[in-house]
């Protein structure tokens, strides 16, 4: 039998993002420049999570 190989496709290059150089505030969703260490609208620090702290519940035995 012959060697059946699927034709190779060129690898897709990631699309250059038009948002490159920006980050979205996790609180107010404002698009800030990459250099900003806090949101220009609501003053929340870059990378601040809006999720509450995880607490484990200990059940009595």
mmCIF file of N, CA and C in Angstrom:
data_model
loop_
_atom_site.group_PDB
_atom_site.id
_atom_site.type_symbol
_atom_site.label_atom_id
_atom_site.label_comp_id
_atom_site.label_asym_id
_atom_site.label_seq_id
_atom_site.Cartn_x
_atom_site.Cartn_y
_atom_site.Cartn_z
ATOM 1 N N UNK A 1 0.836 -1.176 0.000
ATOM 2 C CA UNK A 1 0.000 0.000 0.000
ATOM 3 C C UNK A 1 0.882 1.240 0.000
ATOM 4 N N UNK A 2 0.340 2.313 -0.516
ATOM 5 C CA UNK A 2 1.101 3.552 -0.606
ATOM 6 C C UNK A 2 1.098 4.314 0.707
ATOM 7 N N UNK A 3 2.012 5.232 0.785
ATOM 8 C CA UNK A 3 2.116 6.070 1.980
ATOM 9 C C UNK A 3 1.130 7.224 1.853
ATOM 10 N N UNK A 4 0.068 7.162 2.658
ATOM 11 C CA UNK A 4 -0.952 8.210 2.589
ATOM 12 C C UNK A 4 -0.707 9.221 3.706
ATOM 13 N N UNK A 5 -0.250 10.355 3.323
ATOM 14 C CA UNK A 5 -0.021 11.416 4.300
ATOM 15 C C UNK A 5 -0.949 12.572 3.972
ATOM 16 N N UNK A 6 -1.448 13.170 5.003
ATOM 17 C CA UNK A 6 -2.290 14.338 4.756
ATOM 18 C C UNK A 6 -1.383 15.506 4.395
ATOM 19 N N UNK A 7 -1.860 16.355 3.530
ATOM 20 C CA UNK A 7 -1.026 17.500 3.162
ATOM 21 C C UNK A 7 -0.745 18.355 4.393
ATOM 22 N N UNK A 8 0.468 18.834 4.481
ATOM 23 C CA UNK A 8 0.817 19.650 5.643
ATOM 24 C C UNK A 8 0.343 21.073 5.424
ATOM 25 N N UNK A 9 -0.225 21.600 6.460
ATOM 26 C CA UNK A 9 -0.708 22.978 6.405
ATOM 27 C C UNK A 9 0.350 23.883 7.026
ATOM 28 N N UNK A 10 0.492 25.056 6.491
ATOM 29 C CA UNK A 10 1.417 25.984 7.153
ATOM 30 C C UNK A 10 0.868 26.351 8.524
ATOM 31 N N UNK A 11 1.759 26.465 9.501
ATOM 32 C CA UNK A 11 1.316 26.812 10.848
ATOM 33 C C UNK A 11 0.778 28.228 10.856
ATOM 34 N N UNK A 12 -0.302 28.379 11.593
ATOM 35 C CA UNK A 12 -0.910 29.708 11.694
ATOM 36 C C UNK A 12 -0.069 30.580 12.616
ATOM 37 N N UNK A 13 0.172 31.755 12.176
ATOM 38 C CA UNK A 13 0.860 32.729 13.010
ATOM 39 C C UNK A 13 -0.195 33.453 13.835
ATOM 40 N N UNK A 14 0.095 33.708 15.096
ATOM 41 C CA UNK A 14 -0.893 34.431 15.892
ATOM 42 C C UNK A 14 -1.132 35.814 15.304
ATOM 43 N N UNK A 15 -2.401 36.206 15.315
ATOM 44 C CA UNK A 15 -2.748 37.515 14.775
ATOM 45 C C UNK A 15 -2.163 38.598 15.666
ATOM 46 N N UNK A 16 -1.577 39.599 15.064
ATOM 47 C CA UNK A 16 -1.113 40.698 15.910
ATOM 48 C C UNK A 16 -2.317 41.353 16.565
ATOM 49 N N UNK A 17 -2.267 41.473 17.848
ATOM 50 C CA UNK A 17 -3.405 42.013 18.583
ATOM 51 C C UNK A 17 -3.402 43.529 18.523
ATOM 52 N N UNK A 18 -4.547 44.091 18.243
ATOM 53 C CA UNK A 18 -4.654 45.543 18.262
ATOM 54 C C UNK A 18 -4.663 46.040 19.703
ATOM 55 N N UNK A 19 -4.872 45.109 20.655
ATOM 56 C CA UNK A 19 -4.894 45.462 22.070
ATOM 57 C C UNK A 19 -3.517 45.326 22.712
ATOM 58 N N UNK A 20 -2.513 44.986 21.918
ATOM 59 C CA UNK A 20 -1.177 44.799 22.466
ATOM 60 C C UNK A 20 -0.719 46.103 23.102
ATOM 61 N N UNK A 21 -0.181 46.001 24.290
ATOM 62 C CA UNK A 21 0.260 47.204 24.977
ATOM 63 C C UNK A 21 -0.794 47.791 25.898
ATOM 64 N N UNK A 22 -1.880 47.048 26.106
ATOM 65 C CA UNK A 22 -2.953 47.513 26.981
ATOM 66 C C UNK A 22 -3.363 46.389 27.927
ATOM 67 N N UNK A 23 -4.003 46.734 29.023
ATOM 68 C CA UNK A 23 -4.607 45.746 29.918
ATOM 69 C C UNK A 23 -5.966 46.276 30.359
ATOM 70 N N UNK A 24 -6.910 45.345 30.537
ATOM 71 C CA UNK A 24 -8.266 45.703 30.950
ATOM 72 C C UNK A 24 -8.380 45.613 32.464
ATOM 73 N N UNK A 25 -8.928 46.641 33.069
ATOM 74 C CA UNK A 25 -9.143 46.647 34.511
ATOM 75 C C UNK A 25 -10.156 45.565 34.868
ATOM 76 N N UNK A 26 -9.861 44.800 35.914
ATOM 77 C CA UNK A 26 -10.758 43.713 36.317
ATOM 78 C C UNK A 26 -11.994 44.231 37.047
ATOM 79 N N UNK A 27 -11.994 45.498 37.436
ATOM 80 C CA UNK A 27 -13.131 46.058 38.157
ATOM 81 C C UNK A 27 -14.040 46.857 37.223
ATOM 82 N N UNK A 28 -13.468 47.830 36.506
ATOM 83 C CA UNK A 28 -14.313 48.703 35.680
ATOM 84 C C UNK A 28 -14.166 48.443 34.180
ATOM 85 N N UNK A 29 -13.279 47.548 33.798
ATOM 86 C CA UNK A 29 -13.015 47.125 32.414
ATOM 87 C C UNK A 29 -12.414 48.211 31.529
ATOM 88 N N UNK A 30 -11.928 49.301 32.114
ATOM 89 C CA UNK A 30 -11.264 50.344 31.333
ATOM 90 C C UNK A 30 -9.980 49.784 30.729
ATOM 91 N N UNK A 31 -9.683 50.174 29.495
ATOM 92 C CA UNK A 31 -8.475 49.705 28.811
ATOM 93 C C UNK A 31 -7.339 50.676 29.123
ATOM 94 N N UNK A 32 -6.378 50.202 29.925
ATOM 95 C CA UNK A 32 -5.249 51.011 30.361
ATOM 96 C C UNK A 32 -4.009 50.712 29.537
ATOM 97 N N UNK A 33 -3.073 51.657 29.505
ATOM 98 C CA UNK A 33 -1.806 51.416 28.816
ATOM 99 C C UNK A 33 -0.989 50.417 29.621
ATOM 100 N N UNK A 34 -0.104 49.703 28.958
ATOM 101 C CA UNK A 34 0.705 48.679 29.617
ATOM 102 C C UNK A 34 1.580 49.274 30.713
ATOM 103 N N UNK A 35 1.980 50.521 30.556
ATOM 104 C CA UNK A 35 2.861 51.159 31.533
ATOM 105 C C UNK A 35 2.149 51.510 32.834
ATOM 106 N N UNK A 36 0.826 51.630 32.787
ATOM 107 C CA UNK A 36 0.062 52.023 33.975
ATOM 108 C C UNK A 36 0.077 50.897 35.000
ATOM 109 N N UNK A 37 0.439 51.219 36.238
ATOM 110 C CA UNK A 37 0.445 50.197 37.290
ATOM 111 C C UNK A 37 -0.870 50.161 38.045
ATOM 112 N N UNK A 38 -1.734 51.158 37.787
ATOM 113 C CA UNK A 38 -3.080 51.140 38.354
ATOM 114 C C UNK A 38 -4.041 51.701 37.322
ATOM 115 N N UNK A 39 -5.311 51.373 37.456
ATOM 116 C CA UNK A 39 -6.332 51.801 36.506
ATOM 117 C C UNK A 39 -6.470 53.320 36.530
ATOM 118 N N UNK A 40 -6.495 53.910 35.353
ATOM 119 C CA UNK A 40 -6.607 55.360 35.235
ATOM 120 C C UNK A 40 -8.008 55.855 35.604
ATOM 121 N N UNK A 41 -8.999 54.968 35.622
ATOM 122 C CA UNK A 41 -10.367 55.367 35.956
ATOM 123 C C UNK A 41 -10.710 55.140 37.426
ATOM 124 N N UNK A 42 -10.389 53.952 37.944
ATOM 125 C CA UNK A 42 -10.848 53.625 39.300
ATOM 126 C C UNK A 42 -9.714 53.386 40.300
ATOM 127 N N UNK A 43 -8.461 53.577 39.875
ATOM 128 C CA UNK A 43 -7.282 53.471 40.748
ATOM 129 C C UNK A 43 -7.025 52.079 41.324
ATOM 130 N N UNK A 44 -7.616 51.042 40.748
ATOM 131 C CA UNK A 44 -7.349 49.678 41.201
ATOM 132 C C UNK A 44 -6.010 49.244 40.616
ATOM 133 N N UNK A 45 -5.181 48.588 41.422
ATOM 134 C CA UNK A 45 -3.872 48.143 40.957
ATOM 135 C C UNK A 45 -3.996 47.100 39.866
ATOM 136 N N UNK A 46 -3.069 47.121 38.938
ATOM 137 C CA UNK A 46 -3.013 46.148 37.843
ATOM 138 C C UNK A 46 -2.886 44.750 38.429
ATOM 139 N N UNK A 47 -3.676 43.822 37.928
ATOM 140 C CA UNK A 47 -3.605 42.440 38.390
ATOM 141 C C UNK A 47 -4.451 42.160 39.615
ATOM 142 N N UNK A 48 -5.163 43.145 40.116
ATOM 143 C CA UNK A 48 -6.015 42.928 41.283
ATOM 144 C C UNK A 48 -7.209 42.074 40.885
ATOM 145 N N UNK A 49 -7.467 41.060 41.662
ATOM 146 C CA UNK A 49 -8.577 40.164 41.370
ATOM 147 C C UNK A 49 -9.835 40.646 42.070
ATOM 148 N N UNK A 50 -10.964 40.426 41.429
ATOM 149 C CA UNK A 50 -12.244 40.779 42.047
ATOM 150 C C UNK A 50 -12.839 39.597 42.796
ATOM 151 N N UNK A 51 -12.161 38.453 42.732
ATOM 152 C CA UNK A 51 -12.659 37.260 43.423
ATOM 153 C C UNK A 51 -12.359 37.362 44.905
ATOM 154 N N UNK A 52 -13.252 36.830 45.695
ATOM 155 C CA UNK A 52 -13.036 36.810 47.132
ATOM 156 C C UNK A 52 -11.969 35.786 47.495
ATOM 157 N N UNK A 53 -11.432 35.928 48.662
ATOM 158 C CA UNK A 53 -10.411 34.996 49.121
ATOM 159 C C UNK A 53 -11.024 33.616 49.325
ATOM 160 N N UNK A 54 -10.272 32.581 49.010
ATOM 161 C CA UNK A 54 -10.735 31.209 49.175
ATOM 162 C C UNK A 54 -10.565 30.812 50.630
ATOM 163 N N UNK A 55 -11.618 30.342 51.213
ATOM 164 C CA UNK A 55 -11.533 29.841 52.580
ATOM 165 C C UNK A 55 -12.042 28.414 52.586
ATOM 166 N N UNK A 56 -11.316 27.571 53.245
ATOM 167 C CA UNK A 56 -11.762 26.182 53.318
ATOM 168 C C UNK A 56 -12.625 26.017 54.565
ATOM 169 N N UNK A 57 -13.593 25.173 54.451
ATOM 170 C CA UNK A 57 -14.503 24.916 55.567
ATOM 171 C C UNK A 57 -14.105 23.584 56.191
ATOM 172 N N UNK A 58 -13.820 23.628 57.468
ATOM 173 C CA UNK A 58 -13.471 22.399 58.178
ATOM 174 C C UNK A 58 -14.736 21.834 58.809
ATOM 175 N N UNK A 59 -15.025 20.607 58.478
ATOM 176 C CA UNK A 59 -16.206 19.952 59.021
ATOM 177 C C UNK A 59 -15.815 19.122 60.236
ATOM 178 N N UNK A 60 -16.641 19.130 61.262
ATOM 179 C CA UNK A 60 -16.330 18.298 62.439
ATOM 180 C C UNK A 60 -16.410 16.820 62.071
ATOM 181 N N UNK A 61 -15.583 16.042 62.710
ATOM 182 C CA UNK A 61 -15.559 14.591 62.426
ATOM 183 C C UNK A 61 -16.557 13.854 63.250
#
